[in-house]
Amino acid sequence: MKHEIQRIGEETLKVLKDMESSEALQELKVKILGKKGSLTALLRQMGGLSPEERPIMGQVVNEVRSRLEQAWEERSAELEAIALEKRLSLERIDITLPGRRVPRGHHHPLTQVMEEIEDIFLGMGFQIAEGPEIESDYYNFEALNLPKEHPAREMQDSFYITEEILLRTQTSPVQVRTMEKLFPYLPVKVIAPGKVYRNDDDATHSPMFHQVEGLIVDHGIRMSDLKGILLNFSRQMFGDSREIRLRPSFFPFTEPSAEVDVSCMLCGGAGCRLCKGTGWIEILGSGMVHPRVLEAGGYDPKEVTGFAFGMGVERIAMLKFGIEDMRLLFDNDLRFLQQF
Ligand code: DAH
């Protein structure tokens, strides 16, 4: 009987060490020490022992039982610790971590500059006009006094879709489209911002870029009006102390034509790397609207006059932000864009 008790003890100890759950551990305990447990059953048989044997047996049973109970407690503490550890690692929340910020974007530098240009001209009473990017040869060239075979067409290397349809190379076609729409209303006083396309691609040219066209038609519009409006624009865009100058130039749709320079925004006119020592920076083309263009728009050049201008938005943005390579504006690299 003594061996039987010790055998049960040894075997139970062995199984117990490998129990993986406290439920299984509890079941085992009932099977051995419970009312119908195997050790309990042996205890009951002690009644049949002799008075000498009984205390010895009693001691053996107690020893085995207390060893088992201790082992039970240890294993169940181990299992509890394992379970706790597992829960802690699964449910771990670091309340000291900062919240996750949703990244916030902003307008592209070109859009910012485009909107600033629009705001300045809206402030001077201009309205915004639009025209299609897929344009006819007529509006893009012919109506602007650039008949077929005119050598000045070569100034703009174009993407043709058919003989008669192309991606507009400039926003100037919106001039004639707008006059046609508004005639006989006066004054015509619009800007036309938008995308234009040319077969060019290098550090200062992109095949797609943006222009803002300007057009005023009314009785008695003079070149001094052009100069005043553009001086006002230049100061709002580049600073109060800017000056402008008009240089004679040629565009088929204006007569006379002028390139407009603004005093250098980096050196103030003294001469530096940006203005290549001249103190001036070219920002746009302009002139008095050619009589043929007014006619194409339906207006009588004997009655009214007008001025027009066209500026490149990328160029204005590059000057304003000090960007040296135009391609950066189209790479969509956030490290670049986030600086503006
Ligand atoms: N369309 C011309 C270009 O893309 C720019 C221009 C020059 C527009 C003179 C005008 C203007 O309206 O009067 O080069």
Short mmCIF file of C-alpha atoms and ligand atoms in Angstrom, two decimals:
data_model
loop_
_atom_site.label_atom_id
_atom_site.label_comp_id
_atom_site.label_asym_id
_atom_site.label_seq_id
_atom_site.Cartn_x
_atom_site.Cartn_y
_atom_site.Cartn_z
CA MET A 1 0.00 0.00 0.00
CA LYS A 2 2.85 2.33 0.83
CA HIS A 3 4.27 1.74 -2.65
CA GLU A 4 0.91 2.30 -4.20
CA ILE A 5 0.66 5.69 -2.49
CA GLN A 6 4.17 6.69 -3.50
CA ARG A 7 3.60 5.52 -7.07
CA ILE A 8 0.48 7.67 -7.35
CA GLY A 9 2.45 10.57 -5.88
CA GLU A 10 5.38 10.19 -8.31
CA GLU A 11 3.20 9.78 -11.36
CA THR A 12 0.98 12.70 -10.47
CA LEU A 13 4.00 14.92 -9.91
CA LYS A 14 5.36 14.03 -13.32
CA VAL A 15 2.13 14.78 -15.22
CA LEU A 16 1.49 17.88 -13.20
CA LYS A 17 4.74 19.60 -14.23
CA ASP A 18 3.66 19.47 -17.88
CA MET A 19 0.07 20.65 -17.42
CA GLU A 20 -0.55 23.55 -19.73
CA SER A 21 -3.77 24.99 -18.31
CA SER A 22 -5.15 25.65 -14.87
CA GLU A 23 -8.39 23.86 -15.86
CA ALA A 24 -6.48 20.67 -16.63
CA LEU A 25 -4.56 21.13 -13.42
CA GLN A 26 -7.77 21.41 -11.43
CA GLU A 27 -9.20 18.30 -13.10
CA LEU A 28 -6.14 16.33 -12.16
CA LYS A 29 -6.42 17.50 -8.56
CA VAL A 30 -9.98 16.23 -8.34
CA LYS A 31 -8.97 12.92 -9.88
CA ILE A 32 -6.33 12.36 -7.18
CA LEU A 33 -7.43 14.20 -4.05
CA GLY A 34 -11.15 14.67 -4.68
CA LYS A 35 -13.89 12.69 -2.94
CA LYS A 36 -13.59 9.97 -5.56
CA GLY A 37 -9.88 10.51 -6.09
CA SER A 38 -7.40 7.69 -6.20
CA LEU A 39 -5.44 8.85 -3.15
CA THR A 40 -8.65 9.39 -1.20
CA ALA A 41 -9.71 5.86 -2.03
CA LEU A 42 -6.44 4.51 -0.59
CA LEU A 43 -6.93 6.56 2.57
CA ARG A 44 -10.30 4.96 3.08
CA GLN A 45 -8.65 1.55 3.03
CA MET A 46 -6.44 2.52 5.99
CA GLY A 47 -9.20 1.41 8.32
CA GLY A 48 -8.16 -2.18 7.58
CA LEU A 49 -4.59 -1.66 8.77
CA SER A 50 -3.11 -2.72 12.05
CA PRO A 51 -2.73 -0.04 14.77
CA GLU A 52 1.06 -0.13 14.32
CA GLU A 53 0.91 0.33 10.59
CA ARG A 54 -1.69 3.06 10.60
CA PRO A 55 0.44 6.03 11.84
CA ILE A 56 3.25 5.11 9.48
CA MET A 57 0.86 4.98 6.56
CA GLY A 58 -0.75 8.18 7.74
CA GLN A 59 2.64 9.90 7.63
CA VAL A 60 3.36 8.63 4.11
CA VAL A 61 -0.02 9.82 2.86
CA ASN A 62 0.41 13.25 4.44
CA GLU A 63 3.86 13.61 3.00
CA VAL A 64 2.71 12.70 -0.50
CA ARG A 65 -0.33 14.91 -0.22
CA SER A 66 1.58 17.95 0.94
CA ARG A 67 4.23 17.48 -1.78
CA LEU A 68 1.47 17.24 -4.34
CA GLU A 69 -0.34 20.27 -3.03
CA GLN A 70 2.84 22.30 -3.04
CA ALA A 71 3.58 21.23 -6.62
CA TRP A 72 0.04 22.12 -7.59
CA GLU A 73 0.37 25.54 -6.18
CA GLU A 74 3.68 26.14 -7.86
CA ARG A 75 2.47 24.97 -11.25
CA SER A 76 -0.72 26.91 -11.03
CA ALA A 77 1.20 30.06 -10.04
CA GLU A 78 3.48 29.46 -13.03
CA LEU A 79 0.51 29.06 -15.36
CA GLU A 80 -1.11 32.19 -14.01
CA ALA A 81 2.07 34.16 -14.55
CA ILE A 82 2.36 32.88 -18.11
CA ALA A 83 -1.25 33.76 -18.83
CA LEU A 84 -0.83 37.23 -17.35
CA GLU A 85 2.31 37.85 -19.34
CA LYS A 86 0.55 36.82 -22.51
CA ARG A 87 -2.39 39.12 -21.85
CA LEU A 88 -0.12 42.01 -21.00
CA SER A 89 1.82 41.70 -24.18
CA LEU A 90 -1.32 41.28 -26.28
CA GLU A 91 -3.19 44.16 -24.71
CA ARG A 92 -0.26 46.46 -24.28
CA ILE A 93 -1.14 50.14 -24.60
CA ASP A 94 1.55 52.74 -24.23
CA ILE A 95 -0.43 55.69 -22.94
CA THR A 96 2.67 57.88 -23.06
CA LEU A 97 2.80 57.70 -26.88
CA PRO A 98 1.66 60.88 -28.63
CA GLY A 99 -1.49 60.59 -30.74
CA ARG A 100 -1.18 59.77 -34.41
CA ARG A 101 -1.41 62.93 -36.45
CA VAL A 102 -3.23 62.77 -39.74
CA PRO A 103 -0.80 64.35 -42.20
CA ARG A 104 -2.16 67.63 -43.51
CA GLY A 105 -1.43 68.70 -47.05
CA HIS A 106 -1.47 72.15 -48.60
CA HIS A 107 -1.73 73.69 -52.01
CA HIS A 108 1.06 73.09 -54.50
CA PRO A 109 3.37 76.14 -54.81
CA LEU A 110 2.14 76.65 -58.38
CA THR A 111 -1.48 76.68 -57.23
CA GLN A 112 -0.56 79.12 -54.48
CA VAL A 113 1.08 81.49 -56.96
CA MET A 114 -1.75 81.07 -59.47
CA GLU A 115 -4.30 81.98 -56.80
CA GLU A 116 -2.22 84.92 -55.66
CA ILE A 117 -2.04 86.24 -59.23
CA GLU A 118 -5.80 85.78 -59.58
CA ASP A 119 -6.46 87.59 -56.29
CA ILE A 120 -4.33 90.56 -57.31
CA PHE A 121 -6.15 91.00 -60.63
CA LEU A 122 -9.58 90.32 -59.15
CA GLY A 123 -8.71 93.13 -56.73
CA MET A 124 -8.19 95.44 -59.74
CA GLY A 125 -11.60 94.58 -61.17
CA PHE A 126 -10.65 91.84 -63.65
CA GLN A 127 -12.86 88.83 -64.20
CA ILE A 128 -11.67 85.30 -64.86
CA ALA A 129 -12.14 83.81 -68.32
CA GLU A 130 -11.46 80.28 -69.48
CA GLY A 131 -10.82 78.48 -72.73
CA PRO A 132 -10.13 74.90 -73.85
CA GLU A 133 -6.68 73.27 -73.64
CA ILE A 134 -7.40 71.38 -76.87
CA GLU A 135 -7.64 74.30 -79.22
CA SER A 136 -8.13 74.96 -82.90
CA ASP A 137 -5.36 76.29 -85.08
CA TYR A 138 -7.67 79.23 -85.74
CA TYR A 139 -7.88 80.50 -82.14
CA ASN A 140 -4.36 79.51 -81.16
CA PHE A 141 -2.69 81.16 -84.17
CA GLU A 142 -4.75 82.54 -87.00
CA ALA A 143 -7.11 84.80 -85.05
CA LEU A 144 -4.01 86.12 -83.25
CA ASN A 145 -2.56 87.40 -86.50
CA LEU A 146 -0.39 84.34 -87.09
CA PRO A 147 -1.54 83.01 -90.47
CA LYS A 148 -0.39 79.59 -91.64
CA GLU A 149 3.27 79.60 -92.68
CA HIS A 150 3.92 82.69 -90.53
CA PRO A 151 7.52 82.36 -89.32
CA ALA A 152 6.56 83.49 -85.78
CA ARG A 153 4.73 80.17 -85.34
CA GLU A 154 8.17 78.65 -84.96
CA MET A 155 8.55 80.47 -81.63
CA GLN A 156 6.16 77.88 -80.22
CA ASP A 157 6.93 74.24 -80.96
CA SER A 158 3.46 72.75 -80.87
CA PHE A 159 1.74 69.43 -80.19
CA TYR A 160 -0.65 68.96 -83.10
CA ILE A 161 -3.50 66.46 -82.88
CA THR A 162 -4.66 67.00 -86.47
CA GLU A 163 -3.75 69.68 -89.01
CA GLU A 164 -6.38 71.94 -87.46
CA ILE A 165 -6.36 70.92 -83.79
CA LEU A 166 -3.54 71.20 -81.26
CA LEU A 167 -2.81 71.54 -77.56
CA ARG A 168 -2.86 75.29 -77.03
CA THR A 169 0.66 76.74 -76.86
CA GLN A 170 -0.46 79.87 -75.01
CA THR A 171 -3.47 81.31 -73.18
CA SER A 172 -3.76 84.07 -75.80
CA PRO A 173 -6.54 82.25 -77.75
CA VAL A 174 -8.80 83.02 -74.77
CA GLN A 175 -8.52 86.70 -75.80
CA VAL A 176 -10.48 86.19 -79.01
CA ARG A 177 -12.86 83.63 -77.48
CA THR A 178 -13.71 86.09 -74.70
CA MET A 179 -14.22 89.05 -77.04
CA GLU A 180 -16.52 86.94 -79.22
CA LYS A 181 -18.54 86.01 -76.16
CA LEU A 182 -18.74 89.51 -74.68
CA PHE A 183 -19.18 91.66 -77.81
CA PRO A 184 -20.48 94.37 -77.78
CA TYR A 185 -20.05 94.67 -74.02
CA LEU A 186 -17.35 97.06 -72.73
CA PRO A 187 -15.01 97.05 -70.99
CA VAL A 188 -13.53 93.65 -71.63
CA LYS A 189 -11.35 93.18 -68.56
CA VAL A 190 -10.31 89.60 -67.95
CA ILE A 191 -7.47 87.35 -66.98
CA ALA A 192 -7.30 83.80 -68.32
CA PRO A 193 -5.22 81.41 -66.21
CA GLY A 194 -4.55 77.89 -67.42
CA LYS A 195 -2.35 75.12 -68.75
CA VAL A 196 -0.46 75.38 -72.02
CA TYR A 197 1.71 72.89 -73.94
CA ARG A 198 4.89 73.06 -75.96
CA ASN A 199 7.39 70.56 -77.26
CA ASP A 200 10.13 71.71 -74.84
CA ASP A 201 11.74 69.95 -71.90
CA ASP A 202 14.74 71.15 -69.86
CA ALA A 203 15.61 72.91 -66.59
CA THR A 204 13.65 76.03 -67.53
CA HIS A 205 11.01 74.51 -69.87
CA SER A 206 8.34 71.90 -69.25
CA PRO A 207 6.09 70.43 -71.98
CA MET A 208 3.11 71.44 -69.82
CA PHE A 209 3.19 74.74 -68.00
CA HIS A 210 0.88 77.51 -66.86
CA GLN A 211 0.18 80.99 -68.09
CA VAL A 212 -2.03 83.85 -67.04
CA GLU A 213 -3.28 85.97 -69.90
CA GLY A 214 -4.63 89.48 -69.37
CA LEU A 215 -6.83 91.55 -71.65
CA ILE A 216 -8.47 94.94 -71.42
CA VAL A 217 -10.50 96.43 -74.27
CA ASP A 218 -12.30 99.75 -73.95
CA HIS A 219 -12.50 103.27 -75.33
CA GLY A 220 -9.19 105.05 -74.99
CA ILE A 221 -7.03 102.33 -73.46
CA ARG A 222 -3.37 103.40 -73.67
CA MET A 223 0.02 101.90 -73.03
CA SER A 224 0.25 103.89 -69.78
CA ASP A 225 -2.75 101.85 -68.51
CA LEU A 226 -0.79 98.70 -69.24
CA LYS A 227 2.19 100.06 -67.39
CA GLY A 228 0.16 101.14 -64.36
CA ILE A 229 -1.63 97.83 -64.01
CA LEU A 230 1.58 95.84 -64.36
CA LEU A 231 3.46 98.05 -61.90
CA ASN A 232 0.66 97.54 -59.39
CA PHE A 233 0.77 93.79 -60.01
CA SER A 234 4.58 93.62 -59.66
CA ARG A 235 4.54 95.45 -56.34
CA GLN A 236 1.82 93.26 -54.87
CA MET A 237 3.57 90.14 -56.10
CA PHE A 238 7.22 90.95 -55.43
CA GLY A 239 7.25 93.82 -52.93
CA ASP A 240 6.41 97.51 -52.58
CA SER A 241 9.74 98.81 -53.79
CA ARG A 242 9.72 97.02 -57.17
CA GLU A 243 9.98 99.09 -60.36
CA ILE A 244 9.15 97.91 -63.86
CA ARG A 245 10.46 98.75 -67.29
CA LEU A 246 9.09 98.04 -70.76
CA ARG A 247 11.46 96.88 -73.49
CA PRO A 248 10.45 96.93 -77.15
CA SER A 249 9.70 93.44 -78.44
CA PHE A 250 7.66 91.60 -81.03
CA PHE A 251 4.50 89.55 -80.79
CA PRO A 252 2.23 89.10 -83.82
CA PHE A 253 -0.89 89.86 -81.75
CA THR A 254 0.29 93.16 -80.25
CA GLU A 255 1.54 96.41 -81.77
CA PRO A 256 3.58 97.88 -80.24
CA SER A 257 4.84 94.95 -78.16
CA ALA A 258 6.89 95.04 -74.99
CA GLU A 259 8.65 92.68 -72.65
CA VAL A 260 8.14 93.72 -69.07
CA ASP A 261 11.03 93.51 -66.60
CA VAL A 262 10.74 93.95 -62.86
CA SER A 263 13.63 95.24 -60.73
CA CYS A 264 15.44 92.24 -59.26
CA MET A 265 13.69 90.87 -56.16
CA LEU A 266 16.98 89.49 -54.84
CA CYS A 267 19.35 92.48 -55.12
CA GLY A 268 16.80 95.27 -55.55
CA GLY A 269 18.39 96.36 -58.84
CA ALA A 270 22.08 96.52 -57.91
CA GLY A 271 22.92 93.47 -60.00
CA CYS A 272 23.40 89.89 -58.80
CA ARG A 273 23.50 86.27 -59.90
CA LEU A 274 19.70 86.02 -60.28
CA CYS A 275 19.42 89.03 -62.62
CA LYS A 276 22.77 88.21 -64.23
CA GLY A 277 24.14 91.60 -63.18
CA THR A 278 21.48 93.62 -65.02
CA GLY A 279 19.28 94.50 -62.05
CA TRP A 280 16.18 93.51 -64.07
CA ILE A 281 14.23 90.32 -64.48
CA GLU A 282 11.85 89.60 -67.34
CA ILE A 283 8.43 88.50 -66.15
CA LEU A 284 6.04 88.74 -69.09
CA GLY A 285 5.20 89.72 -72.64
CA SER A 286 2.66 92.41 -73.44
CA GLY A 287 1.52 95.09 -75.82
CA MET A 288 -1.37 96.98 -77.37
CA VAL A 289 -3.82 94.54 -78.92
CA HIS A 290 -3.28 94.34 -82.70
CA PRO A 291 -6.22 95.75 -84.71
CA ARG A 292 -6.65 92.40 -86.49
CA VAL A 293 -7.07 90.65 -83.14
CA LEU A 294 -9.73 93.15 -82.04
CA GLU A 295 -11.49 92.54 -85.35
CA ALA A 296 -11.31 88.78 -84.91
CA GLY A 297 -13.04 89.29 -81.56
CA GLY A 298 -15.76 91.40 -83.17
CA TYR A 299 -14.67 94.81 -81.93
CA ASP A 300 -13.95 97.81 -84.17
CA PRO A 301 -10.31 98.94 -83.85
CA LYS A 302 -11.37 102.45 -84.86
CA GLU A 303 -13.65 102.60 -81.82
CA VAL A 304 -11.72 100.80 -79.12
CA THR A 305 -8.19 99.93 -78.12
CA GLY A 306 -6.81 97.40 -75.71
CA PHE A 307 -3.77 95.97 -74.07
CA ALA A 308 -2.83 92.37 -73.38
CA PHE A 309 -0.17 90.52 -71.50
CA GLY A 310 0.84 86.95 -70.84
CA MET A 311 2.99 85.62 -68.02
CA GLY A 312 4.39 82.20 -67.17
CA VAL A 313 3.25 81.04 -63.75
CA GLU A 314 6.20 78.65 -63.25
CA ARG A 315 8.59 81.51 -63.87
CA ILE A 316 6.80 83.76 -61.37
CA ALA A 317 6.80 80.92 -58.79
CA MET A 318 10.50 80.23 -59.35
CA LEU A 319 11.33 83.91 -58.88
CA LYS A 320 9.12 84.27 -55.85
CA PHE A 321 10.37 81.15 -54.06
CA GLY A 322 13.94 81.08 -55.41
CA ILE A 323 13.50 77.73 -57.22
CA GLU A 324 16.25 77.06 -59.75
CA ASP A 325 15.01 74.00 -61.64
CA MET A 326 11.48 74.03 -63.05
CA ARG A 327 11.30 70.24 -63.04
CA LEU A 328 11.17 70.27 -59.23
CA LEU A 329 7.67 71.75 -59.55
CA PHE A 330 6.47 68.61 -61.33
CA ASP A 331 8.37 65.83 -59.53
CA ASN A 332 5.86 65.77 -56.65
CA ASP A 333 8.60 65.07 -54.12
CA LEU A 334 7.12 65.92 -50.71
CA ARG A 335 10.55 66.92 -49.35
CA PHE A 336 10.47 69.73 -51.90
CA LEU A 337 6.77 70.60 -51.74
CA GLN A 338 6.65 70.78 -47.96
CA GLN A 339 8.97 73.79 -48.04
CA PHE A 340 6.23 76.03 -49.40
N1 DAH B 1 1.37 84.40 -75.67
C1 DAH B 1 2.72 84.86 -75.49
C2 DAH B 1 3.63 83.66 -75.24
O1 DAH B 1 3.17 82.64 -74.88
C3 DAH B 1 2.81 85.79 -74.31
C4 DAH B 1 2.14 87.09 -74.58
C5 DAH B 1 2.85 88.15 -75.09
C6 DAH B 1 0.78 87.25 -74.35
C7 DAH B 1 2.25 89.36 -75.37
C8 DAH B 1 0.17 88.47 -74.62
C9 DAH B 1 0.93 89.50 -75.13
O2 DAH B 1 -1.11 88.68 -74.41
O3 DAH B 1 0.32 90.69 -75.37
O4 DAH B 1 4.81 83.80 -75.46
#
